[in-house]
């Protein structure tokens, strides 16, 4: 079944409260997905010469400091880092490909969750409340966040199989539904140079968007292409460095509701996840139309909506 939620702040004054506003939204969807949960939060942006690598390990004995020191010495790069429960965020001026290759060879048992200038993905197995509390979600600040509560239907319950999935810089996706052509599409994308960490159909959807955008398409254009190339039932919420987007398939079997005020844009699988947001009584509330792309970008950019 699964539940998805997203919150994009148009009012920067709310950014210190992002996690506190978002956590009740995520927890309201716990009964739609009690197996595992995760979220991608955007904030604490690094300089344009650096990247953030969010890593997770299920081994509580992981020596993150030793890993950071080895990365610094082996690649000759600057490294800053901090930990959050089972995760670590590495900030470095190293090249993405070099750091990825080093992690693959030198950090067995460590999973790379996300790479970008702003994004941090944190996720895990267990009830969404446990996952949120583990990472201190309610204390986090940022500009926007998307999240997911999972009830597994097509792959094992694991940290790697939980959402969000990230396949490009600062881009990630959460998904409620299932894709019927993901195996064929995975092969096509592998032939185009994309790689995959799981068998999850949602990772294929994320990789598809990355592939399209790497070819020069905007997020809006990539999602419009997805309406032709992705078969199945889905509601997607996509996070980017600048904002987020929502898309339902042309039949719209999977639920979604949105709310917008002067201060924020929010989405969820069900209205009850939005009910505690400030000003919700005066918000514009609507159900996203089937096959229509909704994109919100930074506060200086007006809302963009396209229909098919």
PDB file of C-alpha atoms in Angstrom:
ATOM      1  CA  UNK A   1       0.000   0.000   0.000  1.00  0.00           C
ATOM      2  CA  UNK A   2       2.625   2.547   1.152  1.00  0.00           C
ATOM      3  CA  UNK A   3       2.305   6.208   2.069  1.00  0.00           C
ATOM      4  CA  UNK A   4       4.114   9.192   0.628  1.00  0.00           C
ATOM      5  CA  UNK A   5       4.425  12.738   1.918  1.00  0.00           C
ATOM      6  CA  UNK A   6       6.196  15.915   0.895  1.00  0.00           C
ATOM      7  CA  UNK A   7       6.593  19.432   2.259  1.00  0.00           C
ATOM      8  CA  UNK A   8       8.126  22.351   0.377  1.00  0.00           C
ATOM      9  CA  UNK A   9       8.530  25.633   2.262  1.00  0.00           C
ATOM     10  CA  UNK A  10       7.927  28.833   0.360  1.00  0.00           C
ATOM     11  CA  UNK A  11       8.513  30.903   3.525  1.00  0.00           C
ATOM     12  CA  UNK A  12      12.200  30.702   4.605  1.00  0.00           C
ATOM     13  CA  UNK A  13      11.189  31.699   8.141  1.00  0.00           C
ATOM     14  CA  UNK A  14       9.738  28.187   8.550  1.00  0.00           C
ATOM     15  CA  UNK A  15      12.951  26.375   7.616  1.00  0.00           C
ATOM     16  CA  UNK A  16      14.130  25.832  11.238  1.00  0.00           C
ATOM     17  CA  UNK A  17      10.810  24.031  11.831  1.00  0.00           C
ATOM     18  CA  UNK A  18      10.828  21.818   8.739  1.00  0.00           C
ATOM     19  CA  UNK A  19      11.374  18.561  10.609  1.00  0.00           C
ATOM     20  CA  UNK A  20       8.846  19.420  13.318  1.00  0.00           C
ATOM     21  CA  UNK A  21       6.216  20.185  10.682  1.00  0.00           C
ATOM     22  CA  UNK A  22       7.027  17.115   8.624  1.00  0.00           C
ATOM     23  CA  UNK A  23       7.317  14.384  11.236  1.00  0.00           C
ATOM     24  CA  UNK A  24       3.561  14.289  12.029  1.00  0.00           C
ATOM     25  CA  UNK A  25       2.895  14.005   8.306  1.00  0.00           C
ATOM     26  CA  UNK A  26       5.168  10.987   7.993  1.00  0.00           C
ATOM     27  CA  UNK A  27       3.790   9.306  11.107  1.00  0.00           C
ATOM     28  CA  UNK A  28       0.202   9.814   9.950  1.00  0.00           C
ATOM     29  CA  UNK A  29       1.017   7.441   7.087  1.00  0.00           C
ATOM     30  CA  UNK A  30       2.510   4.744   9.341  1.00  0.00           C
ATOM     31  CA  UNK A  31      -0.409   2.351   8.957  1.00  0.00           C
ATOM     32  CA  UNK A  32      -0.017   2.519   5.169  1.00  0.00           C
ATOM     33  CA  UNK A  33       3.590   1.372   5.527  1.00  0.00           C
ATOM     34  CA  UNK A  34       4.737  -0.137   8.821  1.00  0.00           C
ATOM     35  CA  UNK A  35       7.661  -2.151   7.400  1.00  0.00           C
ATOM     36  CA  UNK A  36      10.193   0.629   6.887  1.00  0.00           C
ATOM     37  CA  UNK A  37      10.413   4.368   6.344  1.00  0.00           C
ATOM     38  CA  UNK A  38      12.720   7.029   5.032  1.00  0.00           C
ATOM     39  CA  UNK A  39      12.991  10.636   4.035  1.00  0.00           C
ATOM     40  CA  UNK A  40      15.125  12.959   1.943  1.00  0.00           C
ATOM     41  CA  UNK A  41      15.748  16.364   3.482  1.00  0.00           C
ATOM     42  CA  UNK A  42      17.220  19.315   1.620  1.00  0.00           C
ATOM     43  CA  UNK A  43      19.291  21.913   3.454  1.00  0.00           C
ATOM     44  CA  UNK A  44      22.776  22.537   4.883  1.00  0.00           C
ATOM     45  CA  UNK A  45      23.960  23.131   1.324  1.00  0.00           C
ATOM     46  CA  UNK A  46      27.671  22.880   0.586  1.00  0.00           C
ATOM     47  CA  UNK A  47      29.693  25.128  -1.715  1.00  0.00           C
ATOM     48  CA  UNK A  48      29.568  24.524  -5.441  1.00  0.00           C
ATOM     49  CA  UNK A  49      33.057  22.946  -5.312  1.00  0.00           C
ATOM     50  CA  UNK A  50      31.952  20.279  -2.820  1.00  0.00           C
ATOM     51  CA  UNK A  51      29.491  17.410  -2.517  1.00  0.00           C
ATOM     52  CA  UNK A  52      27.722  15.646   0.350  1.00  0.00           C
ATOM     53  CA  UNK A  53      27.680  11.854   0.451  1.00  0.00           C
ATOM     54  CA  UNK A  54      25.120  10.349   2.828  1.00  0.00           C
ATOM     55  CA  UNK A  55      26.175   6.881   3.972  1.00  0.00           C
ATOM     56  CA  UNK A  56      24.482   4.295   6.156  1.00  0.00           C
ATOM     57  CA  UNK A  57      25.602   1.104   7.824  1.00  0.00           C
ATOM     58  CA  UNK A  58      23.642  -1.481   9.745  1.00  0.00           C
ATOM     59  CA  UNK A  59      26.788  -2.293  11.738  1.00  0.00           C
ATOM     60  CA  UNK A  60      26.725  -0.185  14.939  1.00  0.00           C
ATOM     61  CA  UNK A  61      30.482  -0.601  15.173  1.00  0.00           C
ATOM     62  CA  UNK A  62      31.194   1.224  11.921  1.00  0.00           C
ATOM     63  CA  UNK A  63      34.165   3.529  12.514  1.00  0.00           C
ATOM     64  CA  UNK A  64      33.114   6.573  10.549  1.00  0.00           C
ATOM     65  CA  UNK A  65      36.120   8.613  11.648  1.00  0.00           C
ATOM     66  CA  UNK A  66      38.530   5.990  10.327  1.00  0.00           C
ATOM     67  CA  UNK A  67      36.586   5.859   7.055  1.00  0.00           C
ATOM     68  CA  UNK A  68      36.781   9.653   6.670  1.00  0.00           C
ATOM     69  CA  UNK A  69      40.517   9.664   7.467  1.00  0.00           C
ATOM     70  CA  UNK A  70      41.216   6.925   4.935  1.00  0.00           C
ATOM     71  CA  UNK A  71      39.185   8.695   2.271  1.00  0.00           C
ATOM     72  CA  UNK A  72      41.135  11.894   2.929  1.00  0.00           C
ATOM     73  CA  UNK A  73      44.491  10.166   2.734  1.00  0.00           C
ATOM     74  CA  UNK A  74      43.809   7.843  -0.199  1.00  0.00           C
ATOM     75  CA  UNK A  75      42.247  10.467  -2.487  1.00  0.00           C
ATOM     76  CA  UNK A  76      44.107  13.516  -1.187  1.00  0.00           C
ATOM     77  CA  UNK A  77      40.879  15.473  -0.684  1.00  0.00           C
ATOM     78  CA  UNK A  78      39.407  17.640   2.040  1.00  0.00           C
ATOM     79  CA  UNK A  79      36.817  15.849   4.156  1.00  0.00           C
ATOM     80  CA  UNK A  80      34.412  17.037   6.830  1.00  0.00           C
ATOM     81  CA  UNK A  81      31.883  14.672   8.346  1.00  0.00           C
ATOM     82  CA  UNK A  82      29.267  14.138  10.997  1.00  0.00           C
ATOM     83  CA  UNK A  83      27.176  11.201  12.147  1.00  0.00           C
ATOM     84  CA  UNK A  84      23.491  10.727  12.809  1.00  0.00           C
ATOM     85  CA  UNK A  85      22.631   7.369  14.376  1.00  0.00           C
ATOM     86  CA  UNK A  86      23.416   4.724  11.707  1.00  0.00           C
ATOM     87  CA  UNK A  87      24.316   7.333   9.091  1.00  0.00           C
ATOM     88  CA  UNK A  88      27.220   9.616   8.286  1.00  0.00           C
ATOM     89  CA  UNK A  89      27.370  12.629   5.993  1.00  0.00           C
ATOM     90  CA  UNK A  90      30.715  13.166   4.273  1.00  0.00           C
ATOM     91  CA  UNK A  91      31.399  16.607   2.796  1.00  0.00           C
ATOM     92  CA  UNK A  92      34.302  16.658   0.380  1.00  0.00           C
ATOM     93  CA  UNK A  93      35.817  18.346  -2.652  1.00  0.00           C
ATOM     94  CA  UNK A  94      36.543  14.918  -4.125  1.00  0.00           C
ATOM     95  CA  UNK A  95      35.054  13.999  -7.473  1.00  0.00           C
ATOM     96  CA  UNK A  96      31.832  11.994  -7.366  1.00  0.00           C
ATOM     97  CA  UNK A  97      33.172   9.112  -9.480  1.00  0.00           C
ATOM     98  CA  UNK A  98      36.373   8.865  -7.433  1.00  0.00           C
ATOM     99  CA  UNK A  99      34.536   8.811  -4.104  1.00  0.00           C
ATOM    100  CA  UNK A 100      31.994   6.267  -5.364  1.00  0.00           C
ATOM    101  CA  UNK A 101      34.777   3.997  -6.596  1.00  0.00           C
ATOM    102  CA  UNK A 102      36.690   4.329  -3.324  1.00  0.00           C
ATOM    103  CA  UNK A 103      33.613   3.500  -1.252  1.00  0.00           C
ATOM    104  CA  UNK A 104      32.862   0.442  -3.381  1.00  0.00           C
ATOM    105  CA  UNK A 105      36.360  -0.906  -2.833  1.00  0.00           C
ATOM    106  CA  UNK A 106      37.213   0.259   0.667  1.00  0.00           C
ATOM    107  CA  UNK A 107      33.941   0.422   2.589  1.00  0.00           C
ATOM    108  CA  UNK A 108      32.187  -2.957   2.426  1.00  0.00           C
ATOM    109  CA  UNK A 109      28.913  -2.969   4.293  1.00  0.00           C
ATOM    110  CA  UNK A 110      28.441   0.772   3.851  1.00  0.00           C
ATOM    111  CA  UNK A 111      25.541   1.847   1.617  1.00  0.00           C
ATOM    112  CA  UNK A 112      25.561   5.100  -0.323  1.00  0.00           C
ATOM    113  CA  UNK A 113      22.157   6.743   0.115  1.00  0.00           C
ATOM    114  CA  UNK A 114      22.575  10.006  -1.789  1.00  0.00           C
ATOM    115  CA  UNK A 115      24.994  12.448  -3.362  1.00  0.00           C
ATOM    116  CA  UNK A 116      24.490  16.151  -3.966  1.00  0.00           C
ATOM    117  CA  UNK A 117      25.000  19.632  -2.639  1.00  0.00           C
ATOM    118  CA  UNK A 118      21.855  19.682  -0.497  1.00  0.00           C
ATOM    119  CA  UNK A 119      20.239  16.247  -0.171  1.00  0.00           C
ATOM    120  CA  UNK A 120      20.536  13.835   2.753  1.00  0.00           C
ATOM    121  CA  UNK A 121      18.599  10.545   2.651  1.00  0.00           C
ATOM    122  CA  UNK A 122      17.981   8.684   5.897  1.00  0.00           C
ATOM    123  CA  UNK A 123      15.982   5.471   6.039  1.00  0.00           C
ATOM    124  CA  UNK A 124      15.651   2.157   7.785  1.00  0.00           C
ATOM    125  CA  UNK A 125      13.613  -0.915   8.636  1.00  0.00           C
ATOM    126  CA  UNK A 126      10.992  -0.625  11.359  1.00  0.00           C
ATOM    127  CA  UNK A 127       7.947   1.412  12.277  1.00  0.00           C
ATOM    128  CA  UNK A 128       8.131   4.968  10.892  1.00  0.00           C
ATOM    129  CA  UNK A 129       8.121   6.414  14.428  1.00  0.00           C
ATOM    130  CA  UNK A 130      11.243   4.429  15.286  1.00  0.00           C
ATOM    131  CA  UNK A 131      12.974   5.588  12.100  1.00  0.00           C
ATOM    132  CA  UNK A 132      12.001   9.239  12.651  1.00  0.00           C
ATOM    133  CA  UNK A 133      13.145   9.148  16.262  1.00  0.00           C
ATOM    134  CA  UNK A 134      16.396   7.391  15.379  1.00  0.00           C
ATOM    135  CA  UNK A 135      17.475  10.255  13.155  1.00  0.00           C
ATOM    136  CA  UNK A 136      15.909  13.122  15.119  1.00  0.00           C
ATOM    137  CA  UNK A 137      13.660  14.169  12.260  1.00  0.00           C
ATOM    138  CA  UNK A 138      11.640  16.591  14.381  1.00  0.00           C
ATOM    139  CA  UNK A 139      14.788  18.644  15.109  1.00  0.00           C
ATOM    140  CA  UNK A 140      15.911  19.018  11.492  1.00  0.00           C
ATOM    141  CA  UNK A 141      15.953  22.218   9.474  1.00  0.00           C
ATOM    142  CA  UNK A 142      15.829  22.694   5.734  1.00  0.00           C
ATOM    143  CA  UNK A 143      13.885  23.975   2.762  1.00  0.00           C
ATOM    144  CA  UNK A 144      11.940  20.861   1.749  1.00  0.00           C
ATOM    145  CA  UNK A 145      11.573  17.167   2.453  1.00  0.00           C
ATOM    146  CA  UNK A 146       9.861  14.103   0.989  1.00  0.00           C
ATOM    147  CA  UNK A 147       9.212  10.820   2.758  1.00  0.00           C
ATOM    148  CA  UNK A 148       7.791   7.327   2.465  1.00  0.00           C
ATOM    149  CA  UNK A 149       6.308   4.623   4.650  1.00  0.00           C
ATOM    150  CA  UNK A 150       6.555   1.185   3.072  1.00  0.00           C
ATOM    151  CA  UNK A 151       4.455  -1.944   2.981  1.00  0.00           C
ATOM    152  CA  UNK A 152       6.601  -4.225   0.828  1.00  0.00           C
ATOM    153  CA  UNK A 153       4.876  -5.834  -2.149  1.00  0.00           C
ATOM    154  CA  UNK A 154       7.547  -6.715  -4.702  1.00  0.00           C
ATOM    155  CA  UNK A 155      10.877  -6.976  -2.859  1.00  0.00           C
ATOM    156  CA  UNK A 156      12.288  -7.780   0.565  1.00  0.00           C
ATOM    157  CA  UNK A 157      11.973  -5.542   3.595  1.00  0.00           C
ATOM    158  CA  UNK A 158      15.433  -4.004   3.956  1.00  0.00           C
ATOM    159  CA  UNK A 159      17.125  -0.663   4.369  1.00  0.00           C
ATOM    160  CA  UNK A 160      18.235  -0.774   0.744  1.00  0.00           C
ATOM    161  CA  UNK A 161      14.702  -1.546  -0.450  1.00  0.00           C
ATOM    162  CA  UNK A 162      13.090   1.280   1.478  1.00  0.00           C
ATOM    163  CA  UNK A 163      12.460   4.687  -0.072  1.00  0.00           C
ATOM    164  CA  UNK A 164      13.527   7.304  -1.135  1.00  0.00           C
ATOM    165  CA  UNK A 165      15.686   6.171  -4.043  1.00  0.00           C
ATOM    166  CA  UNK A 166      18.363   8.475  -5.403  1.00  0.00           C
ATOM    167  CA  UNK A 167      20.032   7.923  -8.760  1.00  0.00           C
ATOM    168  CA  UNK A 168      21.389  11.396  -9.577  1.00  0.00           C
ATOM    169  CA  UNK A 169      22.801  14.461  -7.867  1.00  0.00           C
ATOM    170  CA  UNK A 170      20.221  15.874  -5.435  1.00  0.00           C
ATOM    171  CA  UNK A 171      17.425  13.906  -7.132  1.00  0.00           C
ATOM    172  CA  UNK A 172      15.296  11.277  -5.420  1.00  0.00           C
ATOM    173  CA  UNK A 173      11.903   9.647  -5.714  1.00  0.00           C
ATOM    174  CA  UNK A 174       9.249   8.072  -3.494  1.00  0.00           C
ATOM    175  CA  UNK A 175       6.544   5.911  -5.000  1.00  0.00           C
ATOM    176  CA  UNK A 176       3.192   4.425  -4.113  1.00  0.00           C
ATOM    177  CA  UNK A 177       2.163   1.775  -6.624  1.00  0.00           C
ATOM    178  CA  UNK A 178       3.868  -0.700  -8.919  1.00  0.00           C
ATOM    179  CA  UNK A 179       5.396  -0.679 -12.395  1.00  0.00           C
ATOM    180  CA  UNK A 180       4.647  -3.559 -14.735  1.00  0.00           C
ATOM    181  CA  UNK A 181       7.511  -2.929 -17.180  1.00  0.00           C
ATOM    182  CA  UNK A 182      10.352  -2.220 -14.747  1.00  0.00           C
ATOM    183  CA  UNK A 183      12.411  -5.281 -15.710  1.00  0.00           C
ATOM    184  CA  UNK A 184      12.425  -4.374 -19.389  1.00  0.00           C
ATOM    185  CA  UNK A 185      13.087  -0.721 -18.579  1.00  0.00           C
ATOM    186  CA  UNK A 186      15.931  -1.632 -16.200  1.00  0.00           C
ATOM    187  CA  UNK A 187      17.661  -3.518 -19.018  1.00  0.00           C
ATOM    188  CA  UNK A 188      17.203  -0.574 -21.354  1.00  0.00           C
ATOM    189  CA  UNK A 189      18.655   1.839 -18.800  1.00  0.00           C
ATOM    190  CA  UNK A 190      21.581  -0.467 -18.033  1.00  0.00           C
ATOM    191  CA  UNK A 191      22.375  -0.444 -21.736  1.00  0.00           C
ATOM    192  CA  UNK A 192      22.413   3.358 -21.477  1.00  0.00           C
ATOM    193  CA  UNK A 193      24.967   3.214 -18.651  1.00  0.00           C
ATOM    194  CA  UNK A 194      22.703   3.432 -15.597  1.00  0.00           C
ATOM    195  CA  UNK A 195      23.428   1.164 -12.627  1.00  0.00           C
ATOM    196  CA  UNK A 196      21.153  -0.254  -9.933  1.00  0.00           C
ATOM    197  CA  UNK A 197      21.597  -1.280  -6.311  1.00  0.00           C
ATOM    198  CA  UNK A 198      18.292  -3.144  -5.823  1.00  0.00           C
ATOM    199  CA  UNK A 199      15.550  -4.980  -7.696  1.00  0.00           C
ATOM    200  CA  UNK A 200      12.973  -2.410  -6.592  1.00  0.00           C
ATOM    201  CA  UNK A 201      10.773  -1.001  -9.364  1.00  0.00           C
ATOM    202  CA  UNK A 202      10.887   2.448  -7.750  1.00  0.00           C
ATOM    203  CA  UNK A 203      14.646   2.644  -8.265  1.00  0.00           C
ATOM    204  CA  UNK A 204      13.998   2.082 -11.968  1.00  0.00           C
ATOM    205  CA  UNK A 205      11.622   5.053 -12.028  1.00  0.00           C
ATOM    206  CA  UNK A 206      14.231   7.238 -10.322  1.00  0.00           C
ATOM    207  CA  UNK A 207      16.936   6.086 -12.741  1.00  0.00           C
ATOM    208  CA  UNK A 208      14.657   6.776 -15.692  1.00  0.00           C
ATOM    209  CA  UNK A 209      14.267  10.407 -14.594  1.00  0.00           C
ATOM    210  CA  UNK A 210      18.014  10.776 -14.056  1.00  0.00           C
ATOM    211  CA  UNK A 211      18.688   9.355 -17.510  1.00  0.00           C
ATOM    212  CA  UNK A 212      16.245  11.738 -19.139  1.00  0.00           C
ATOM    213  CA  UNK A 213      17.625  14.742 -17.278  1.00  0.00           C
ATOM    214  CA  UNK A 214      21.218  13.753 -18.100  1.00  0.00           C
ATOM    215  CA  UNK A 215      20.142  14.024 -21.738  1.00  0.00           C
ATOM    216  CA  UNK A 216      19.156  17.657 -21.184  1.00  0.00           C
ATOM    217  CA  UNK A 217      15.482  17.419 -20.262  1.00  0.00           C
ATOM    218  CA  UNK A 218      14.028  19.430 -17.411  1.00  0.00           C
ATOM    219  CA  UNK A 219      12.356  17.569 -14.570  1.00  0.00           C
ATOM    220  CA  UNK A 220       8.989  18.522 -16.025  1.00  0.00           C
ATOM    221  CA  UNK A 221       9.932  17.169 -19.442  1.00  0.00           C
ATOM    222  CA  UNK A 222      11.311  13.959 -17.940  1.00  0.00           C
ATOM    223  CA  UNK A 223       8.068  13.365 -16.065  1.00  0.00           C
ATOM    224  CA  UNK A 224       6.027  14.010 -19.189  1.00  0.00           C
ATOM    225  CA  UNK A 225       8.152  11.387 -20.954  1.00  0.00           C
ATOM    226  CA  UNK A 226       7.546   9.008 -18.045  1.00  0.00           C
ATOM    227  CA  UNK A 227       3.823   9.073 -18.795  1.00  0.00           C
ATOM    228  CA  UNK A 228       4.609   7.370 -22.106  1.00  0.00           C
ATOM    229  CA  UNK A 229       7.370   5.010 -20.953  1.00  0.00           C
ATOM    230  CA  UNK A 230       6.324   3.822 -17.478  1.00  0.00           C
ATOM    231  CA  UNK A 231       3.530   1.251 -17.348  1.00  0.00           C
ATOM    232  CA  UNK A 232       1.638   0.593 -14.155  1.00  0.00           C
ATOM    233  CA  UNK A 233      -0.032   2.416 -11.301  1.00  0.00           C
ATOM    234  CA  UNK A 234       1.843   5.117  -9.469  1.00  0.00           C
ATOM    235  CA  UNK A 235       1.902   8.307  -7.533  1.00  0.00           C
ATOM    236  CA  UNK A 236       5.410   9.766  -7.521  1.00  0.00           C
ATOM    237  CA  UNK A 237       6.869  12.558  -5.456  1.00  0.00           C
ATOM    238  CA  UNK A 238      10.289  13.673  -6.631  1.00  0.00           C
ATOM    239  CA  UNK A 239      12.772  15.810  -4.735  1.00  0.00           C
ATOM    240  CA  UNK A 240      15.383  18.018  -6.376  1.00  0.00           C
ATOM    241  CA  UNK A 241      17.816  20.600  -5.071  1.00  0.00           C
ATOM    242  CA  UNK A 242      15.403  23.398  -6.024  1.00  0.00           C
ATOM    243  CA  UNK A 243      12.053  21.904  -5.058  1.00  0.00           C
ATOM    244  CA  UNK A 244       9.776  18.972  -5.685  1.00  0.00           C
ATOM    245  CA  UNK A 245       7.288  17.499  -8.137  1.00  0.00           C
ATOM    246  CA  UNK A 246       4.232  15.248  -8.061  1.00  0.00           C
ATOM    247  CA  UNK A 247       2.856  12.949 -10.759  1.00  0.00           C
ATOM    248  CA  UNK A 248      -0.002  10.442 -10.824  1.00  0.00           C
ATOM    249  CA  UNK A 249      -0.432   7.937 -13.618  1.00  0.00           C
ATOM    250  CA  UNK A 250      -3.170   8.599 -16.214  1.00  0.00           C
ATOM    251  CA  UNK A 251      -5.629   6.281 -14.432  1.00  0.00           C
ATOM    252  CA  UNK A 252      -4.800   7.672 -10.978  1.00  0.00           C
ATOM    253  CA  UNK A 253      -5.475   4.503  -9.007  1.00  0.00           C
ATOM    254  CA  UNK A 254      -3.182   5.573  -6.175  1.00  0.00           C
ATOM    255  CA  UNK A 255      -4.393   8.326  -3.860  1.00  0.00           C
ATOM    256  CA  UNK A 256      -2.882  11.774  -3.433  1.00  0.00           C
ATOM    257  CA  UNK A 257      -3.949  15.112  -2.022  1.00  0.00           C
ATOM    258  CA  UNK A 258      -2.201  18.473  -2.070  1.00  0.00           C
ATOM    259  CA  UNK A 259      -2.424  21.704  -0.122  1.00  0.00           C
ATOM    260  CA  UNK A 260      -0.924  25.113  -0.819  1.00  0.00           C
ATOM    261  CA  UNK A 261      -0.687  28.339   1.150  1.00  0.00           C
ATOM    262  CA  UNK A 262       1.574  31.368   0.886  1.00  0.00           C
ATOM    263  CA  UNK A 263       3.968  29.555   3.249  1.00  0.00           C
ATOM    264  CA  UNK A 264       4.201  26.024   1.851  1.00  0.00           C
ATOM    265  CA  UNK A 265       3.127  23.325  -0.570  1.00  0.00           C
ATOM    266  CA  UNK A 266       2.377  19.892   0.894  1.00  0.00           C
ATOM    267  CA  UNK A 267       1.305  16.537  -0.492  1.00  0.00           C
ATOM    268  CA  UNK A 268       0.320  13.216   1.011  1.00  0.00           C
ATOM    269  CA  UNK A 269      -1.414   9.980   0.217  1.00  0.00           C
ATOM    270  CA  UNK A 270      -4.250  11.011   2.546  1.00  0.00           C
ATOM    271  CA  UNK A 271      -5.533  14.332   3.881  1.00  0.00           C
ATOM    272  CA  UNK A 272      -5.046  13.314   7.514  1.00  0.00           C
ATOM    273  CA  UNK A 273      -1.292  13.691   6.989  1.00  0.00           C
ATOM    274  CA  UNK A 274      -1.860  17.384   6.207  1.00  0.00           C
ATOM    275  CA  UNK A 275      -4.386  18.136   8.924  1.00  0.00           C
ATOM    276  CA  UNK A 276      -1.894  19.475  11.501  1.00  0.00           C
ATOM    277  CA  UNK A 277      -0.073  21.883   9.214  1.00  0.00           C
ATOM    278  CA  UNK A 278      -0.378  25.565  10.154  1.00  0.00           C
ATOM    279  CA  UNK A 279      -3.000  27.414   8.134  1.00  0.00           C
ATOM    280  CA  UNK A 280      -4.407  24.237   6.617  1.00  0.00           C
ATOM    281  CA  UNK A 281      -7.984  25.436   7.191  1.00  0.00           C
ATOM    282  CA  UNK A 282      -7.354  28.280   4.747  1.00  0.00           C
ATOM    283  CA  UNK A 283      -5.206  26.338   2.287  1.00  0.00           C
ATOM    284  CA  UNK A 284      -6.095  25.527  -1.281  1.00  0.00           C
ATOM    285  CA  UNK A 285      -6.633  21.754  -1.106  1.00  0.00           C
ATOM    286  CA  UNK A 286      -7.103  19.547  -4.153  1.00  0.00           C
ATOM    287  CA  UNK A 287      -6.532  16.099  -5.606  1.00  0.00           C
ATOM    288  CA  UNK A 288      -3.826  16.091  -8.305  1.00  0.00           C
ATOM    289  CA  UNK A 289      -5.243  15.373 -11.736  1.00  0.00           C
ATOM    290  CA  UNK A 290      -4.344  12.122 -13.514  1.00  0.00           C
ATOM    291  CA  UNK A 291      -1.400  12.384 -15.897  1.00  0.00           C
ATOM    292  CA  UNK A 292      -0.582  15.949 -14.922  1.00  0.00           C
ATOM    293  CA  UNK A 293       2.870  17.120 -13.840  1.00  0.00           C
ATOM    294  CA  UNK A 294       3.083  19.480 -10.869  1.00  0.00           C
ATOM    295  CA  UNK A 295       6.442  21.147 -10.189  1.00  0.00           C
ATOM    296  CA  UNK A 296       7.398  23.627  -7.482  1.00  0.00           C
ATOM    297  CA  UNK A 297      10.831  25.161  -7.506  1.00  0.00           C
ATOM    298  CA  UNK A 298      12.691  27.702  -5.393  1.00  0.00           C
ATOM    299  CA  UNK A 299      10.896  30.614  -3.802  1.00  0.00           C
ATOM    300  CA  UNK A 300      11.828  32.918  -6.683  1.00  0.00           C
ATOM    301  CA  UNK A 301      10.176  30.574  -9.186  1.00  0.00           C
ATOM    302  CA  UNK A 302       6.416  30.441  -9.662  1.00  0.00           C
ATOM    303  CA  UNK A 303       4.585  27.136  -9.572  1.00  0.00           C
ATOM    304  CA  UNK A 304       4.692  25.259 -12.861  1.00  0.00           C
ATOM    305  CA  UNK A 305       1.937  22.856 -13.865  1.00  0.00           C
ATOM    306  CA  UNK A 306       1.571  21.035 -17.143  1.00  0.00           C
ATOM    307  CA  UNK A 307      -1.223  18.836 -18.389  1.00  0.00           C
ATOM    308  CA  UNK A 308      -1.386  16.106 -20.949  1.00  0.00           C
TER     309      UNK A 308
END
